[in-house]
Amino acid sequence: MLEALIFDVDGTLADTERDGHRVAFNLAFEEAGLDWHWDEPTYGELLAVTGGKERMKHYLETHDRPERHEPDIDERIRELHAQKTRHYVELMRQSRVPLRPGVQRLLQEARDAGLRLAIATTTTPQNVTALLSNTLGEDSLDWFEVIGAGDIVPKKKPGPDIYEYVLEKMKLSPEQCLAFEDSRNGILSSLGAGLKTLITYNGYTADDDFGGAALVIDHLGDPDRPSAELQKQKGRDFVDVELLRALHG
Ligand code: XBP
Ligand code: MG
């Protein structure tokens, strides 16, 4: 029986990477007087590494930045990341990034159907709170029984740890749940935890390898905004709870 839905956040609930995280990183770099700038294609490459602090370190190494040799670079990255989070939360407060099509409707339908909800993400907890409360309202934070986020597990996606953490907290087995992801790193994490996974890809992840997914579509769709991929594959306009139950088998 399908008991619960577990959602990734970045790229799945909203296109937060390009218009949220990337912008917040650049604001933090500028404010710190650094000449680092992540344009859209560069950021797409950096998404290979999940986690903001980890991504900055990866950038220093792959772009051979002189700062990488500074003895206190880890502390500097932690400070930069704290500023980046502050900017990100402010961007969310300004409602810069809307939810993706079908997200609000499906969450509501799932709640009405008695399905339990949770979040499994790599991003910092404040970022999740900021996105949810500024799109779905303050009350929506209570819709999710567990919000597994950020450094709560030592190994971020593609490791399965964050999904395993959520499953353990909810006292559910992977067979009782469905995961929602948007990226290769995401599906490696959810499949690694044994979860059937529905993919809604986006501009950054459309060409990712989604082998093992239960369904791969452009977005969840809404009655007035059908999913072209879902129409092609299943002759339906949008993902609903009935379809989730069928996918879950
Ligand atoms: C999301 C991420 C996050 C954000 C940045 O991956 O990789 O690192 O880009 O968030 P996923 P922080 O959607 O697979 O969870 O800067 O707060 O780490
Ligand atoms: Mg994601």
PDB file of N, CA, C and O in Angstrom, residues 149-193:
ATOM      1  N   ALA A 149      16.883  17.578   5.858  1.00  0.00           N
ATOM      2  CA  ALA A 149      17.547  18.616   5.061  1.00  0.00           C
ATOM      3  C   ALA A 149      18.991  18.843   5.480  1.00  0.00           C
ATOM      4  O   ALA A 149      19.344  18.681   6.653  1.00  0.00           O
ATOM      5  N   GLY A 150      19.816  19.242   4.505  1.00  0.00           N
ATOM      6  CA  GLY A 150      21.164  19.762   4.755  1.00  0.00           C
ATOM      7  C   GLY A 150      22.125  18.810   5.428  1.00  0.00           C
ATOM      8  O   GLY A 150      22.203  17.631   5.091  1.00  0.00           O
ATOM      9  N   ASP A 151      22.835  19.348   6.429  1.00  0.00           N
ATOM     10  CA  ASP A 151      23.951  18.620   7.048  1.00  0.00           C
ATOM     11  C   ASP A 151      23.509  17.590   8.080  1.00  0.00           C
ATOM     12  O   ASP A 151      24.344  17.048   8.805  1.00  0.00           O
ATOM     13  N   ILE A 152      22.208  17.324   8.167  1.00  0.00           N
ATOM     14  CA  ILE A 152      21.699  16.383   9.163  1.00  0.00           C
ATOM     15  C   ILE A 152      22.257  14.974   8.937  1.00  0.00           C
ATOM     16  O   ILE A 152      22.368  14.177   9.866  1.00  0.00           O
ATOM     17  N   VAL A 153      22.596  14.675   7.677  1.00  0.00           N
ATOM     18  CA  VAL A 153      23.313  13.426   7.390  1.00  0.00           C
ATOM     19  C   VAL A 153      24.697  13.802   6.865  1.00  0.00           C
ATOM     20  O   VAL A 153      24.836  14.807   6.176  1.00  0.00           O
ATOM     21  N   PRO A 154      25.715  13.023   7.211  1.00  0.00           N
ATOM     22  CA  PRO A 154      27.070  13.400   6.781  1.00  0.00           C
ATOM     23  C   PRO A 154      27.275  13.291   5.273  1.00  0.00           C
ATOM     24  O   PRO A 154      28.003  14.074   4.684  1.00  0.00           O
ATOM     25  N   LYS A 155      26.603  12.308   4.638  1.00  0.00           N
ATOM     26  CA  LYS A 155      26.803  12.123   3.191  1.00  0.00           C
ATOM     27  C   LYS A 155      25.582  12.591   2.419  1.00  0.00           C
ATOM     28  O   LYS A 155      24.490  12.033   2.554  1.00  0.00           O
ATOM     29  N   LYS A 156      25.762  13.634   1.616  1.00  0.00           N
ATOM     30  CA  LYS A 156      24.635  14.190   0.857  1.00  0.00           C
ATOM     31  C   LYS A 156      24.338  13.335  -0.371  1.00  0.00           C
ATOM     32  O   LYS A 156      25.069  12.394  -0.674  1.00  0.00           O
ATOM     33  N   LYS A 157      23.246  13.678  -1.088  1.00  0.00           N
ATOM     34  CA  LYS A 157      22.954  12.983  -2.346  1.00  0.00           C
ATOM     35  C   LYS A 157      24.197  13.104  -3.239  1.00  0.00           C
ATOM     36  O   LYS A 157      24.864  14.133  -3.184  1.00  0.00           O
ATOM     37  N   PRO A 158      24.576  12.105  -4.015  1.00  0.00           N
ATOM     38  CA  PRO A 158      23.818  10.919  -4.412  1.00  0.00           C
ATOM     39  C   PRO A 158      23.770   9.788  -3.376  1.00  0.00           C
ATOM     40  O   PRO A 158      23.192   8.747  -3.661  1.00  0.00           O
ATOM     41  N   GLY A 159      24.350   9.998  -2.208  1.00  0.00           N
ATOM     42  CA  GLY A 159      24.229   8.983  -1.159  1.00  0.00           C
ATOM     43  C   GLY A 159      22.760   8.805  -0.769  1.00  0.00           C
ATOM     44  O   GLY A 159      21.980   9.748  -0.856  1.00  0.00           O
ATOM     45  N   PRO A 160      22.360   7.611  -0.316  1.00  0.00           N
ATOM     46  CA  PRO A 160      20.961   7.353   0.034  1.00  0.00           C
ATOM     47  C   PRO A 160      20.585   7.876   1.422  1.00  0.00           C
ATOM     48  O   PRO A 160      19.418   7.803   1.821  1.00  0.00           O
ATOM     49  N   ASP A 161      21.569   8.426   2.153  1.00  0.00           N
ATOM     50  CA  ASP A 161      21.421   8.705   3.592  1.00  0.00           C
ATOM     51  C   ASP A 161      20.202   9.547   3.959  1.00  0.00           C
ATOM     52  O   ASP A 161      19.515   9.254   4.929  1.00  0.00           O
ATOM     53  N   ILE A 162      19.925  10.599   3.196  1.00  0.00           N
ATOM     54  CA  ILE A 162      18.833  11.508   3.594  1.00  0.00           C
ATOM     55  C   ILE A 162      17.469  10.807   3.454  1.00  0.00           C
ATOM     56  O   ILE A 162      16.579  10.991   4.289  1.00  0.00           O
ATOM     57  N   TYR A 163      17.315   9.960   2.430  1.00  0.00           N
ATOM     58  CA  TYR A 163      16.065   9.197   2.297  1.00  0.00           C
ATOM     59  C   TYR A 163      15.955   8.157   3.411  1.00  0.00           C
ATOM     60  O   TYR A 163      14.876   7.926   3.960  1.00  0.00           O
ATOM     61  N   GLU A 164      17.080   7.519   3.728  1.00  0.00           N
ATOM     62  CA  GLU A 164      17.058   6.524   4.807  1.00  0.00           C
ATOM     63  C   GLU A 164      16.698   7.195   6.140  1.00  0.00           C
ATOM     64  O   GLU A 164      15.945   6.636   6.937  1.00  0.00           O
ATOM     65  N   TYR A 165      17.221   8.404   6.340  1.00  0.00           N
ATOM     66  CA  TYR A 165      16.905   9.161   7.558  1.00  0.00           C
ATOM     67  C   TYR A 165      15.392   9.419   7.645  1.00  0.00           C
ATOM     68  O   TYR A 165      14.759   9.200   8.677  1.00  0.00           O
ATOM     69  N   VAL A 166      14.812   9.866   6.528  1.00  0.00           N
ATOM     70  CA  VAL A 166      13.377  10.177   6.517  1.00  0.00           C
ATOM     71  C   VAL A 166      12.542   8.913   6.751  1.00  0.00           C
ATOM     72  O   VAL A 166      11.599   8.914   7.546  1.00  0.00           O
ATOM     73  N   LEU A 167      12.913   7.832   6.088  1.00  0.00           N
ATOM     74  CA  LEU A 167      12.171   6.570   6.253  1.00  0.00           C
ATOM     75  C   LEU A 167      12.214   6.110   7.707  1.00  0.00           C
ATOM     76  O   LEU A 167      11.205   5.677   8.270  1.00  0.00           O
ATOM     77  N   GLU A 168      13.377   6.233   8.316  1.00  0.00           N
ATOM     78  CA  GLU A 168      13.523   5.794   9.700  1.00  0.00           C
ATOM     79  C   GLU A 168      12.661   6.646  10.622  1.00  0.00           C
ATOM     80  O   GLU A 168      11.957   6.130  11.488  1.00  0.00           O
ATOM     81  N   LYS A 169      12.690   7.971  10.405  1.00  0.00           N
ATOM     82  CA  LYS A 169      11.876   8.878  11.231  1.00  0.00           C
ATOM     83  C   LYS A 169      10.387   8.573  11.096  1.00  0.00           C
ATOM     84  O   LYS A 169       9.618   8.719  12.037  1.00  0.00           O
ATOM     85  N   MET A 170       9.967   8.206   9.866  1.00  0.00           N
ATOM     86  CA  MET A 170       8.538   7.949   9.625  1.00  0.00           C
ATOM     87  C   MET A 170       8.144   6.512   9.949  1.00  0.00           C
ATOM     88  O   MET A 170       6.979   6.157   9.865  1.00  0.00           O
ATOM     89  N   LYS A 171       9.153   5.704  10.277  1.00  0.00           N
ATOM     90  CA  LYS A 171       8.933   4.277  10.542  1.00  0.00           C
ATOM     91  C   LYS A 171       8.211   3.611   9.369  1.00  0.00           C
ATOM     92  O   LYS A 171       7.221   2.887   9.528  1.00  0.00           O
ATOM     93  N   LEU A 172       8.725   3.879   8.176  1.00  0.00           N
ATOM     94  CA  LEU A 172       8.156   3.294   6.960  1.00  0.00           C
ATOM     95  C   LEU A 172       9.256   2.539   6.220  1.00  0.00           C
ATOM     96  O   LEU A 172      10.438   2.868   6.334  1.00  0.00           O
ATOM     97  N   SER A 173       8.823   1.538   5.447  1.00  0.00           N
ATOM     98  CA  SER A 173       9.783   0.857   4.582  1.00  0.00           C
ATOM     99  C   SER A 173       9.724   1.522   3.208  1.00  0.00           C
ATOM    100  O   SER A 173       8.710   2.141   2.860  1.00  0.00           O
ATOM    101  N   PRO A 174      10.789   1.390   2.422  1.00  0.00           N
ATOM    102  CA  PRO A 174      10.779   2.038   1.104  1.00  0.00           C
ATOM    103  C   PRO A 174       9.610   1.579   0.234  1.00  0.00           C
ATOM    104  O   PRO A 174       9.106   2.360  -0.574  1.00  0.00           O
ATOM    105  N   GLU A 175       9.164   0.355   0.422  1.00  0.00           N
ATOM    106  CA  GLU A 175       8.060  -0.183  -0.398  1.00  0.00           C
ATOM    107  C   GLU A 175       6.747   0.548  -0.150  1.00  0.00           C
ATOM    108  O   GLU A 175       5.805   0.440  -0.932  1.00  0.00           O
ATOM    109  N   GLN A 176       6.661   1.283   0.950  1.00  0.00           N
ATOM    110  CA  GLN A 176       5.412   1.989   1.274  1.00  0.00           C
ATOM    111  C   GLN A 176       5.387   3.421   0.721  1.00  0.00           C
ATOM    112  O   GLN A 176       4.436   4.146   0.956  1.00  0.00           O
ATOM    113  N   CYS A 177       6.456   3.800   0.018  1.00  0.00           N
ATOM    114  CA  CYS A 177       6.591   5.219  -0.373  1.00  0.00           C
ATOM    115  C   CYS A 177       6.910   5.389  -1.850  1.00  0.00           C
ATOM    116  O   CYS A 177       7.336   4.463  -2.525  1.00  0.00           O
ATOM    117  N   LEU A 178       6.720   6.626  -2.293  1.00  0.00           N
ATOM    118  CA  LEU A 178       7.186   7.060  -3.617  1.00  0.00           C
ATOM    119  C   LEU A 178       8.045   8.302  -3.421  1.00  0.00           C
ATOM    120  O   LEU A 178       7.700   9.168  -2.610  1.00  0.00           O
ATOM    121  N   ALA A 179       9.130   8.400  -4.190  1.00  0.00           N
ATOM    122  CA  ALA A 179       9.986   9.591  -4.122  1.00  0.00           C
ATOM    123  C   ALA A 179       9.795  10.425  -5.383  1.00  0.00           C
ATOM    124  O   ALA A 179       9.478   9.894  -6.451  1.00  0.00           O
ATOM    125  N   PHE A 180       9.993  11.747  -5.225  1.00  0.00           N
ATOM    126  CA  PHE A 180       9.904  12.694  -6.341  1.00  0.00           C
ATOM    127  C   PHE A 180      11.238  13.411  -6.463  1.00  0.00           C
ATOM    128  O   PHE A 180      11.677  14.042  -5.504  1.00  0.00           O
ATOM    129  N   GLU A 181      11.845  13.298  -7.639  1.00  0.00           N
ATOM    130  CA  GLU A 181      13.176  13.875  -7.856  1.00  0.00           C
ATOM    131  C   GLU A 181      13.249  14.562  -9.211  1.00  0.00           C
ATOM    132  O   GLU A 181      12.360  14.391 -10.049  1.00  0.00           O
ATOM    133  N   ASP A 182      14.355  15.293  -9.421  1.00  0.00           N
ATOM    134  CA  ASP A 182      14.529  15.991 -10.700  1.00  0.00           C
ATOM    135  C   ASP A 182      15.889  15.754 -11.333  1.00  0.00           C
ATOM    136  O   ASP A 182      16.143  16.258 -12.424  1.00  0.00           O
ATOM    137  N   SER A 183      16.787  15.045 -10.642  1.00  0.00           N
ATOM    138  CA  SER A 183      18.172  14.997 -11.142  1.00  0.00           C
ATOM    139  C   SER A 183      18.781  13.609 -10.981  1.00  0.00           C
ATOM    140  O   SER A 183      18.270  12.761 -10.253  1.00  0.00           O
ATOM    141  N   ARG A 184      19.890  13.432 -11.655  1.00  0.00           N
ATOM    142  CA  ARG A 184      20.646  12.175 -11.563  1.00  0.00           C
ATOM    143  C   ARG A 184      21.120  11.932 -10.121  1.00  0.00           C
ATOM    144  O   ARG A 184      20.943  10.849  -9.588  1.00  0.00           O
ATOM    145  N   ASN A 185      21.691  12.959  -9.500  1.00  0.00           N
ATOM    146  CA  ASN A 185      22.133  12.779  -8.114  1.00  0.00           C
ATOM    147  C   ASN A 185      20.954  12.431  -7.212  1.00  0.00           C
ATOM    148  O   ASN A 185      21.068  11.643  -6.286  1.00  0.00           O
ATOM    149  N   GLY A 186      19.811  13.036  -7.504  1.00  0.00           N
ATOM    150  CA  GLY A 186      18.613  12.783  -6.705  1.00  0.00           C
ATOM    151  C   GLY A 186      18.124  11.357  -6.834  1.00  0.00           C
ATOM    152  O   GLY A 186      17.838  10.686  -5.836  1.00  0.00           O
ATOM    153  N   ILE A 187      18.052  10.867  -8.075  1.00  0.00           N
ATOM    154  CA  ILE A 187      17.507   9.509  -8.253  1.00  0.00           C
ATOM    155  C   ILE A 187      18.503   8.456  -7.772  1.00  0.00           C
ATOM    156  O   ILE A 187      18.101   7.393  -7.274  1.00  0.00           O
ATOM    157  N   LEU A 188      19.785   8.749  -7.856  1.00  0.00           N
ATOM    158  CA  LEU A 188      20.760   7.798  -7.295  1.00  0.00           C
ATOM    159  C   LEU A 188      20.518   7.654  -5.795  1.00  0.00           C
ATOM    160  O   LEU A 188      20.594   6.569  -5.226  1.00  0.00           O
ATOM    161  N   SER A 189      20.189   8.779  -5.156  1.00  0.00           N
ATOM    162  CA  SER A 189      19.926   8.777  -3.719  1.00  0.00           C
ATOM    163  C   SER A 189      18.642   8.004  -3.389  1.00  0.00           C
ATOM    164  O   SER A 189      18.636   7.121  -2.525  1.00  0.00           O
ATOM    165  N   SER A 190      17.559   8.306  -4.100  1.00  0.00           N
ATOM    166  CA  SER A 190      16.275   7.664  -3.780  1.00  0.00           C
ATOM    167  C   SER A 190      16.295   6.181  -4.136  1.00  0.00           C
ATOM    168  O   SER A 190      15.826   5.347  -3.355  1.00  0.00           O
ATOM    169  N   LEU A 191      16.860   5.833  -5.311  1.00  0.00           N
ATOM    170  CA  LEU A 191      16.948   4.413  -5.673  1.00  0.00           C
ATOM    171  C   LEU A 191      17.869   3.677  -4.706  1.00  0.00           C
ATOM    172  O   LEU A 191      17.610   2.537  -4.337  1.00  0.00           O
ATOM    173  N   GLY A 192      18.906   4.370  -4.284  1.00  0.00           N
ATOM    174  CA  GLY A 192      19.846   3.765  -3.321  1.00  0.00           C
ATOM    175  C   GLY A 192      19.154   3.406  -2.018  1.00  0.00           C
ATOM    176  O   GLY A 192      19.540   2.456  -1.332  1.00  0.00           O
ATOM    177  N   ALA A 193      18.104   4.163  -1.681  1.00  0.00           N
ATOM    178  CA  ALA A 193      17.340   3.874  -0.458  1.00  0.00           C
ATOM    179  C   ALA A 193      16.196   2.899  -0.749  1.00  0.00           C
ATOM    180  O   ALA A 193      15.390   2.599   0.131  1.00  0.00           O
TER     181      ALA A 193
END
